[in-house]
Tab-separated table of C-alpha atoms in Angstrom:
chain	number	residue	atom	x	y	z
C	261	UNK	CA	-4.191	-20.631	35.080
C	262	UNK	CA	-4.761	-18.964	31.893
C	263	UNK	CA	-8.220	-17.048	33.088
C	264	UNK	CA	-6.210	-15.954	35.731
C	265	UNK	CA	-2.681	-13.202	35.868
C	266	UNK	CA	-0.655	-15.142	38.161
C	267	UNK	CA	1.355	-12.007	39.355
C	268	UNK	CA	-2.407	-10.665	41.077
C	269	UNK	CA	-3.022	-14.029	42.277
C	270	UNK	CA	0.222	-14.188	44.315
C	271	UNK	CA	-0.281	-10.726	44.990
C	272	UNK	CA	-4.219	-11.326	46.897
C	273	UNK	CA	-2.798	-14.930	48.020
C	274	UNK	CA	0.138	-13.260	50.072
C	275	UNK	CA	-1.725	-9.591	50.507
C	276	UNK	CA	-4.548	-11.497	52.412
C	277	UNK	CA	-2.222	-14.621	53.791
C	278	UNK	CA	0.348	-12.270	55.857
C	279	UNK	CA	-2.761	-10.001	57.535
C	280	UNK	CA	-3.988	-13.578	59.185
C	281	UNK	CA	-0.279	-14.253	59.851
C	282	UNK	CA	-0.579	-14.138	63.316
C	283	UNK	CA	2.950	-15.168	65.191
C	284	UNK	CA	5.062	-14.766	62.455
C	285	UNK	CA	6.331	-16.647	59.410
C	286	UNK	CA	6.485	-20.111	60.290
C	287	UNK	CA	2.817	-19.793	61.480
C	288	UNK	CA	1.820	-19.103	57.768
C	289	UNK	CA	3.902	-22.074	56.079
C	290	UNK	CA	0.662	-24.357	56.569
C	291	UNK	CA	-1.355	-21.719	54.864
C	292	UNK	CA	1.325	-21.905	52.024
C	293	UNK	CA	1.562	-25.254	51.979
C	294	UNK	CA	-2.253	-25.123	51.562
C	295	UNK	CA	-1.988	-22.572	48.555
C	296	UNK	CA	1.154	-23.063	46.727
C	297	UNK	CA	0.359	-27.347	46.533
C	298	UNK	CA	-3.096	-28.246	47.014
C	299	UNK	CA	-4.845	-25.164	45.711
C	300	UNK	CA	-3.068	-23.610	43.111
C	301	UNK	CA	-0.660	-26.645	41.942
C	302	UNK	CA	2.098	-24.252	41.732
C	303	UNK	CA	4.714	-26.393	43.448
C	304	UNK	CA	5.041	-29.962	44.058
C	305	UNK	CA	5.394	-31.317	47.779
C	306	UNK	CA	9.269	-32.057	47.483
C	307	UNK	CA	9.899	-28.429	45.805
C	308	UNK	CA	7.866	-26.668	48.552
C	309	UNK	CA	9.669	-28.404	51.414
C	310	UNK	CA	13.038	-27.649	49.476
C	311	UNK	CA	11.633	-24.182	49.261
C	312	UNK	CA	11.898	-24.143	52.985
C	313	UNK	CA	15.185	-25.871	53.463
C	314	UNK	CA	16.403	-22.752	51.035
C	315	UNK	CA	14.668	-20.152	53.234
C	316	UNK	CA	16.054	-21.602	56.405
C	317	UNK	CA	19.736	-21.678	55.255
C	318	UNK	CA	20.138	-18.381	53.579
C	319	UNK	CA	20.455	-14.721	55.472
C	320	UNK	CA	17.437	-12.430	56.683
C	321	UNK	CA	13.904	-13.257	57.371
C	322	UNK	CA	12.576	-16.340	56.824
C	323	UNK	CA	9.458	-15.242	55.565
C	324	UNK	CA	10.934	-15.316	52.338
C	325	UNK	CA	10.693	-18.261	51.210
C	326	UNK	CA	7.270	-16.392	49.525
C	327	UNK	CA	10.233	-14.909	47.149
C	328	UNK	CA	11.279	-18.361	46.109
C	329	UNK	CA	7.263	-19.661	46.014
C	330	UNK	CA	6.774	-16.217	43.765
C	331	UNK	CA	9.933	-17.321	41.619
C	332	UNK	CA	8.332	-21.214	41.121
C	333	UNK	CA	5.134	-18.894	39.563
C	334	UNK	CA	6.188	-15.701	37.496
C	335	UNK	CA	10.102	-15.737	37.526
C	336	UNK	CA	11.609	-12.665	38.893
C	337	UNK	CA	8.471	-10.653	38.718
C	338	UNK	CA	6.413	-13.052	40.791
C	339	UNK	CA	9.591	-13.300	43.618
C	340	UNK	CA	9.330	-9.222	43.815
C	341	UNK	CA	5.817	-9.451	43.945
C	342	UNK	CA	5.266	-11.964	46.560
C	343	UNK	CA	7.273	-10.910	48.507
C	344	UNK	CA	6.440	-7.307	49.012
C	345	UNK	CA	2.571	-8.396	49.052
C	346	UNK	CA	3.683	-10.551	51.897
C	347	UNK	CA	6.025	-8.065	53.977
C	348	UNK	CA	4.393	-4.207	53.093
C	349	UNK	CA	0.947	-4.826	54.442
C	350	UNK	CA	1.401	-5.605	57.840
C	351	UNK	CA	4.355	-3.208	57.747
C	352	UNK	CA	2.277	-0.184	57.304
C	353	UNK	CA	-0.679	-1.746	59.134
C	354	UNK	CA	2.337	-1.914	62.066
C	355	UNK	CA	3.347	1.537	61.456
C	356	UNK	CA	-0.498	3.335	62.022
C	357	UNK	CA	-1.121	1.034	65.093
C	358	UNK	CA	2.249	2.322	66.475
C	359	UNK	CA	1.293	5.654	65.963
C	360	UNK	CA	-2.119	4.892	67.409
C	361	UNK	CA	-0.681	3.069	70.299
C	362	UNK	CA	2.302	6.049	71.390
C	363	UNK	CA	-0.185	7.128	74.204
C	364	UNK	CA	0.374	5.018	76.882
C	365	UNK	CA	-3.669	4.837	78.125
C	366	UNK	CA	-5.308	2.194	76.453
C	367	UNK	CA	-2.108	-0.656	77.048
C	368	UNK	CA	-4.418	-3.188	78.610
C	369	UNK	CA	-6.134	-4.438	75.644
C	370	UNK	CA	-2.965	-5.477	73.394
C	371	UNK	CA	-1.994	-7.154	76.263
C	372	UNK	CA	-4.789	-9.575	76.849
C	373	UNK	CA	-5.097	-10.015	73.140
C	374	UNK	CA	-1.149	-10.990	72.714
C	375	UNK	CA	-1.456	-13.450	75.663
C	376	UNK	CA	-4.813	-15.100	73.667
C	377	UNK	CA	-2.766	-14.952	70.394
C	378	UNK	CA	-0.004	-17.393	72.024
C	379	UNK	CA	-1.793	-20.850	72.049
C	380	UNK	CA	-2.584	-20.439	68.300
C	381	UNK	CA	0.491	-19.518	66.856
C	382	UNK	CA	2.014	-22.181	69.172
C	383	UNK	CA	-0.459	-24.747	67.090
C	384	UNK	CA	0.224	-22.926	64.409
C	385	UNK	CA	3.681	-23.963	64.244
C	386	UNK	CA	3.494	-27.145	65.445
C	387	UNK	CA	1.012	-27.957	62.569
C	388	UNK	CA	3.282	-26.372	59.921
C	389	UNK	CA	6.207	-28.910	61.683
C	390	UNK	CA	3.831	-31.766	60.905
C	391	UNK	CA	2.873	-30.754	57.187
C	392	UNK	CA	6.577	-30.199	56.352
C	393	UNK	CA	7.535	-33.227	57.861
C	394	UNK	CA	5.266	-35.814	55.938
C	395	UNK	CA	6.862	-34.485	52.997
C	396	UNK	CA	10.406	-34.264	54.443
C	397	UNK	CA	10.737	-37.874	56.560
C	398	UNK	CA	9.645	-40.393	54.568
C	399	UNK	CA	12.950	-42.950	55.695
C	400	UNK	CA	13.582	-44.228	58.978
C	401	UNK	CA	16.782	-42.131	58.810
C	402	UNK	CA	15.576	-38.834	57.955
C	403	UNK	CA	12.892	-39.136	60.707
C	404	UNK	CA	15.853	-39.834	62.739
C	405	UNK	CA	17.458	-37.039	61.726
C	406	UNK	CA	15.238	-34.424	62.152
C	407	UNK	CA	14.076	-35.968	66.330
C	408	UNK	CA	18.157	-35.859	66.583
C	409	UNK	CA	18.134	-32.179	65.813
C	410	UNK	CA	15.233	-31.386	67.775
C	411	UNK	CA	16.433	-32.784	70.453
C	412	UNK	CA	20.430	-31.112	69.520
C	413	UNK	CA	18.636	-27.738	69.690
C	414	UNK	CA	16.015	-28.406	72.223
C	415	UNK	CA	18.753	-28.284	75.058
C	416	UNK	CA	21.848	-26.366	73.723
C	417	UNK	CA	21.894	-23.424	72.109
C	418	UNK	CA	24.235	-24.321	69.714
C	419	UNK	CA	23.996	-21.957	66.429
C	420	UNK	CA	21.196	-22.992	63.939
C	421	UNK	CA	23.457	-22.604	61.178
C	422	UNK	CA	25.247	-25.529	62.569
C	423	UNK	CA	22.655	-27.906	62.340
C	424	UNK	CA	21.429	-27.377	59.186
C	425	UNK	CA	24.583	-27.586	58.026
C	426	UNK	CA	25.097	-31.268	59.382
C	427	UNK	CA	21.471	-32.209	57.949
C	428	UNK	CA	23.567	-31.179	54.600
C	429	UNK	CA	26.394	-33.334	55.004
C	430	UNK	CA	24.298	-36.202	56.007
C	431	UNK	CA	22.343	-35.768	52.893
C	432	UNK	CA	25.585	-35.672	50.812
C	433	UNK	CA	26.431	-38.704	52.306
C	434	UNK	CA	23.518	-40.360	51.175
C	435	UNK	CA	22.167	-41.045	54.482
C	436	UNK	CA	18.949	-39.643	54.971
E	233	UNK	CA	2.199	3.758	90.420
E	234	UNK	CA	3.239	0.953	92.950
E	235	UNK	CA	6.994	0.569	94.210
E	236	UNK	CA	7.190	-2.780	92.731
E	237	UNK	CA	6.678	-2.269	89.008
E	238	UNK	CA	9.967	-1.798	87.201
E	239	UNK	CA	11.783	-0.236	89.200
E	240	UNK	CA	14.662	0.309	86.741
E	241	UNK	CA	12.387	2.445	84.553
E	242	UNK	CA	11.262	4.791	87.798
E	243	UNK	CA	14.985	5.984	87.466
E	244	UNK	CA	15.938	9.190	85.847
E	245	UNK	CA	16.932	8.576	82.084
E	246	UNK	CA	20.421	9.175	81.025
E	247	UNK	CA	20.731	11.437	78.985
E	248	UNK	CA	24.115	10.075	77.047
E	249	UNK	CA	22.000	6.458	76.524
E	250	UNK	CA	20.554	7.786	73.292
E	251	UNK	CA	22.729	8.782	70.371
E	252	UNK	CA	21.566	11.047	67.958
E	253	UNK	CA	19.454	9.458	65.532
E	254	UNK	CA	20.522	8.001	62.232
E	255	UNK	CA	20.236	9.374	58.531
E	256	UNK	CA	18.560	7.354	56.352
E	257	UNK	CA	21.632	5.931	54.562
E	258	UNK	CA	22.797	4.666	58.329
E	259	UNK	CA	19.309	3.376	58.817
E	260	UNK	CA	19.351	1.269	55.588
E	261	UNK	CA	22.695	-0.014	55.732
E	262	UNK	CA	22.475	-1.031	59.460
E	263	UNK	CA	19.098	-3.053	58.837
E	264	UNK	CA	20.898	-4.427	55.705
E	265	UNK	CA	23.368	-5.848	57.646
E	266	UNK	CA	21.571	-6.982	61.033
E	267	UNK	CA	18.904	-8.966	57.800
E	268	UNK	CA	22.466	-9.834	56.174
E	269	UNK	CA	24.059	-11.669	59.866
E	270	UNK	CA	20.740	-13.087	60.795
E	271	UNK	CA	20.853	-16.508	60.061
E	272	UNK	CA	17.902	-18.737	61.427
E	273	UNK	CA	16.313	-15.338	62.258
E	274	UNK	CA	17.186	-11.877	62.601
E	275	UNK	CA	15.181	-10.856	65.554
E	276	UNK	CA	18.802	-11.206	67.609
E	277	UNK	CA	20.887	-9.356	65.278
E	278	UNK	CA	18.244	-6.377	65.138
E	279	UNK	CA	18.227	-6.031	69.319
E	280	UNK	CA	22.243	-6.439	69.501
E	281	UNK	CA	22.673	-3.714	67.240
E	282	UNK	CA	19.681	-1.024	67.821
E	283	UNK	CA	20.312	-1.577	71.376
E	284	UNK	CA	24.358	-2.500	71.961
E	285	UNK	CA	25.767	-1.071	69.097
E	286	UNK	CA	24.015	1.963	68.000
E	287	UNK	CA	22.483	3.060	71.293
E	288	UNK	CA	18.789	4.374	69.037
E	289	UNK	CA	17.145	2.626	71.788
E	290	UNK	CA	17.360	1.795	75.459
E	291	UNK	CA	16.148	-2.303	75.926
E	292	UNK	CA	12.768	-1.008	77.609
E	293	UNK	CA	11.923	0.714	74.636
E	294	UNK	CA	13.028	-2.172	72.230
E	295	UNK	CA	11.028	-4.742	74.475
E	296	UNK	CA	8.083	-2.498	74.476
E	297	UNK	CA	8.254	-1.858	70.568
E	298	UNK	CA	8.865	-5.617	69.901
E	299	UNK	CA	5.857	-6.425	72.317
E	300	UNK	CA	3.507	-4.110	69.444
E	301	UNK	CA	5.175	-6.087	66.368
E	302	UNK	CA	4.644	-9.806	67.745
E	303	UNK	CA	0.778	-9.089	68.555
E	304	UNK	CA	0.625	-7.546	64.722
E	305	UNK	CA	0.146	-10.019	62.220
E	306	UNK	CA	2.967	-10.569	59.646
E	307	UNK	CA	5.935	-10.990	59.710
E	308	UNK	CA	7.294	-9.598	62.905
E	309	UNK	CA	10.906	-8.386	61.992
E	310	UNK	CA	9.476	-7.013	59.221
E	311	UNK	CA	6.818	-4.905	60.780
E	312	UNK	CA	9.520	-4.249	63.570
E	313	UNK	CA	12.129	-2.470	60.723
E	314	UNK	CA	9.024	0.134	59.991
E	315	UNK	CA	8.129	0.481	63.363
E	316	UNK	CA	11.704	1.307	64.333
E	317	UNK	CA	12.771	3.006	61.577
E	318	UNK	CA	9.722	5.175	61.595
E	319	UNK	CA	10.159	6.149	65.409
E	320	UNK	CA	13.435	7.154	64.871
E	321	UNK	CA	13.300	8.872	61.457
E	322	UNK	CA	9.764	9.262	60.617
E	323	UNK	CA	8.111	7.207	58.075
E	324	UNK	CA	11.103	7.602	55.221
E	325	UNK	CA	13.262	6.191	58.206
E	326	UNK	CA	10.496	3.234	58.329
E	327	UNK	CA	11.311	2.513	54.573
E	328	UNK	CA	14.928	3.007	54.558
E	329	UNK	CA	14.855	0.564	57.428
E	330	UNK	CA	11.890	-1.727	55.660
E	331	UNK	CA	14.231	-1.589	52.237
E	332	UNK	CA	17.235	-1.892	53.970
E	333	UNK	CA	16.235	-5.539	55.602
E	334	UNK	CA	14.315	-6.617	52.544
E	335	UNK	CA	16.614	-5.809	49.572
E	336	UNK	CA	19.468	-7.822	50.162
E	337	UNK	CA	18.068	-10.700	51.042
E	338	UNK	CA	15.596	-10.985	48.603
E	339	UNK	CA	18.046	-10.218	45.810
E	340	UNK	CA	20.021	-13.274	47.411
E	341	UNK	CA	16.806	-15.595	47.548
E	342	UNK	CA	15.888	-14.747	43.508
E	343	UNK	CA	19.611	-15.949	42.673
E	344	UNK	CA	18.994	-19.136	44.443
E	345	UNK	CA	15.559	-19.606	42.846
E	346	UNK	CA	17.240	-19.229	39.926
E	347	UNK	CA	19.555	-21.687	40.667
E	348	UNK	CA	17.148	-23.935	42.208
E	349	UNK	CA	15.082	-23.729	38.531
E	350	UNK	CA	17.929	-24.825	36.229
E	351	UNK	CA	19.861	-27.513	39.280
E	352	UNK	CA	17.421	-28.328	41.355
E	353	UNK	CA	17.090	-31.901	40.031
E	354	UNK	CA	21.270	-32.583	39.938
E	355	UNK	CA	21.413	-35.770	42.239
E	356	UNK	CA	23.854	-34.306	44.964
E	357	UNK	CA	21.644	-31.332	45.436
E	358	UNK	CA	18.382	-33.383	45.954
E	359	UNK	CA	20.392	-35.414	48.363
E	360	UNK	CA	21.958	-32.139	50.376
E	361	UNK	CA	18.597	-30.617	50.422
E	362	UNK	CA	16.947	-33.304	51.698
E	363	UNK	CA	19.298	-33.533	54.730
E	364	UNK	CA	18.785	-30.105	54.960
E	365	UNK	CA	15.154	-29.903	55.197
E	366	UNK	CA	14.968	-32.574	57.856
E	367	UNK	CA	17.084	-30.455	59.949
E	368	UNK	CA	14.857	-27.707	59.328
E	369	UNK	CA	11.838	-29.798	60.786
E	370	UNK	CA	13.758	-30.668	63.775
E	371	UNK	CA	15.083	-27.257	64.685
E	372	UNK	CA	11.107	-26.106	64.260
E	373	UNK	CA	10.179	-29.120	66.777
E	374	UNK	CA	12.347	-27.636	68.934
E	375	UNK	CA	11.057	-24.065	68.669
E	376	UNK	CA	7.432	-25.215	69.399
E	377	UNK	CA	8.716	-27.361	71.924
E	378	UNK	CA	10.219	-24.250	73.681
E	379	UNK	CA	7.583	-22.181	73.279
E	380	UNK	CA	5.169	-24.611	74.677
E	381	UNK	CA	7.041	-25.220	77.871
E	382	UNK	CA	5.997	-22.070	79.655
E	383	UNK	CA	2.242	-23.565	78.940
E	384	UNK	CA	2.854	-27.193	79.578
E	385	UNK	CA	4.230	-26.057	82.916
E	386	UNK	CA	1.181	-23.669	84.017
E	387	UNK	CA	-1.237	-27.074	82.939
E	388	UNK	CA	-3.358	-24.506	81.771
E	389	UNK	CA	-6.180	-27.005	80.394
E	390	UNK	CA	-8.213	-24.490	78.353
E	391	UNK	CA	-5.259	-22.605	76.743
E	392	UNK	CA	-3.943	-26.484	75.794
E	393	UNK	CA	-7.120	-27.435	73.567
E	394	UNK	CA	-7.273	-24.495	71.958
E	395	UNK	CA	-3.408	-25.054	71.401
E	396	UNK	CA	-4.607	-28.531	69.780
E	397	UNK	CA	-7.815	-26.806	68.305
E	398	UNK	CA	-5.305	-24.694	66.075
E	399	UNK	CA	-2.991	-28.006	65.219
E	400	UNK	CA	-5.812	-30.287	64.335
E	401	UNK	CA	-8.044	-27.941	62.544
E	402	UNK	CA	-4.933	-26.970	60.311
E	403	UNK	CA	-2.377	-29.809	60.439
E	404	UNK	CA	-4.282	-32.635	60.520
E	405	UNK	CA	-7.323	-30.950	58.513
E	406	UNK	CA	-6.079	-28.317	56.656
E	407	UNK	CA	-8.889	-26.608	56.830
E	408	UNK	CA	-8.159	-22.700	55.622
E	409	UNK	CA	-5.914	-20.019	57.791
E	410	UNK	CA	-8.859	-17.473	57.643
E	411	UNK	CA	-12.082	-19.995	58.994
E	412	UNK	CA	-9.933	-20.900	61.739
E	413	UNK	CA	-8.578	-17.922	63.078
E	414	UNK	CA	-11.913	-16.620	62.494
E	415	UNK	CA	-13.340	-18.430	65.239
E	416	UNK	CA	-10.262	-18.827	67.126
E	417	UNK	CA	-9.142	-15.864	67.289
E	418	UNK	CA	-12.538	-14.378	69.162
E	419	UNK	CA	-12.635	-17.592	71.400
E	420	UNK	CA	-9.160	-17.065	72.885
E	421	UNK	CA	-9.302	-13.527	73.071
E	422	UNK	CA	-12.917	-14.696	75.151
E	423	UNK	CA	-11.573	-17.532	77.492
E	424	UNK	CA	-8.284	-14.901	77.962
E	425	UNK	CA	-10.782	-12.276	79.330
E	426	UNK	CA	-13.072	-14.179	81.540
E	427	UNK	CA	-9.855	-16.144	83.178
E	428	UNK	CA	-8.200	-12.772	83.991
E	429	UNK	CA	-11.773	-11.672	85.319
E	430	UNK	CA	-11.576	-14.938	87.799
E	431	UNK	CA	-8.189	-14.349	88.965
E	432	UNK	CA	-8.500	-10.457	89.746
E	433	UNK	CA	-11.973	-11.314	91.753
């Protein structure tokens, strides 16, 4: 890591990563998971999928679990860094296409190409659920856990919060 | 236009739906606190109060504007705070909003980094995030599992593999974000055209 400033390398990882982000942040944590273990060695498996238990539990987007990922690299510099490489980007990209896109002519074309985009951010996500998970439910119990909150939210819409919560207490317990 | 496309929006716009819109303070402190609320996603928070509580926009014009930010890469409440903010205040109204939804919680997410650093190996807390992040798996199950059900129902065969193309190639694989969407991204957009071709004909 030497050769290399590790505040520009999360600043290209994230700069690049969030303008192939298609359908949002959870369709990037594979590409994450990709970077931040296998490539870079800049978190272990168990700290990455803590990473996202953190990003999951705490207030606003859950993209940013880049900020704690950025943290793990440079300290505070690296969290303000990733994150911003991950979030301005596609914000201004967003903000010239919406501009662009105010005339109301050429509406067909986004369209058809956010009806193609839905299959692959669906497999998207369901490939960052299975990378998180061989790191996360490696008992009986914890698989448990996590097909018993599937299922929970799966059919209610009980608050989020809620479950997470419970995945806590079961942990505390010394369940999972 | 035909009588059966939305009707709703043929009718004459009130007037009194809009209120005036926000300074940039307002716009900052209002995306603060929808980012602030929005636990397990802030996409709800944002339409409850842009829509219900402020009145900046009717919920045709949030649909329409959330439509552009889901087909943008990136994260989409993110893009949506610039897009919004921009359309109501121009583009210092897209950064107070941007700021306003970024700040807080990333101040929050450094402190627990922090934390994380110096506790993170403390017995208890390895157990409590450990329950933690299994819950976090499940309740992503059962957001793929919901937004698979509109598909599963349709039996849509060709939309389906390229579903599994996308899992395989980068679950099961891992091959890099960019190679795959590279050629997935043109294939789907493809198949997408020539299906709608076949239905309209």
């Amino acid at each position: 890591m030497n050769s290399e400033n590790p505040i520009w390398a999360l600043i290209s990882t994230f700069g690049l990563m969030s303008l192939f982000a298609v359908g949002g942040a959870a369709a990037a944590v594979p590409e994450m998971h990709r970077i931040a273990v296998d490539v870079h060695h800049w978190m272990t498996e168990k700290q990455f999928a803590d990473a996202y238990a953190i990003a999951q539990l705490s207030p606003g987007p859950n993209v940013l679990i880049v900020t704690l990922i950025g943290y793990a690299v440079a300290g505070i510099p690296g969290a303000l860094a990733a994150t911003l490489a991950m979030c301005l980007p596609t914000a201004l990209l967003a903000y010239y296409v919406s501009r662009l896109l105010s005339r109301p002519s050429q509406s067909r074309w986004p369209a058809l190409i956010q009806t193609a985009l839905v299959p692959l951010s669906i497999g998207l996500m369901a490939a960052s659920a299975l990378i998180l998970a061989q790191s996360t439910d490696r008992t009986v119990a914890a698989l448990l856990l996590t097909a018993m909150v599937a299922v929970v939210a799966s059919i209610s819409r009980i608050n989020p919060l809620w479950l997470l919560l419970a995945g806590g207490l079961f942990g505390f317990a010394g369940i999972v | 236009m035909s009588m059966d496309s939305a009707p709703a929006a043929q009718e004459p716009d009130h007037p009194a739906a809009h209120a005036p819109p926000p300074g940039l303070v307002a716009l900052f402190l209002a995306f603060a606190r929808m980012s602030l609320a929005g636990f397990g996603g802030v996409l709800v928070f944002a339409r409850h109060a842009i829509v219900d509580q402020h009145r900046w926009m009717t919920a045709d014009e949030f649909n329409e504007t959330f439509a552009l930010c889901h087909f943008l890469p990136g994260p989409n409440i993110v893009n949506l705070s610039m897009v919004f903010g921009s359309r109501l205040r121009g583009i210092a109204g897209g950064v107070a909003a941007f700021t306003g939804l970024l700040l807080p919680p990333t101040v929050i997410m450094t402190v627990l980094a922090i934390i994380y650093a110096r506790f993170g190996d403390v017995e208890v807390l390895r157990r409590i995030l450990a329950g933690i992040s299994c819950a976090a798996v499940g309740l992503l199950i059962a957001v793929v599992f919901r937004m698979m059900m509109p598909l599963l129902k349709r039996m849509d065969v060709v939309v389906l593999i390229l579903m599994l193309g996308v899992f395989v190639a980068i679950g099961v694989l891992r091959l890099p974000l960019q190679a795959v969407l590279l050629v997935a991204i043109p294939v789907s957009i493809g198949v997408t055209y020539l299906m709608r071709r076949k239905v309209a004909a």
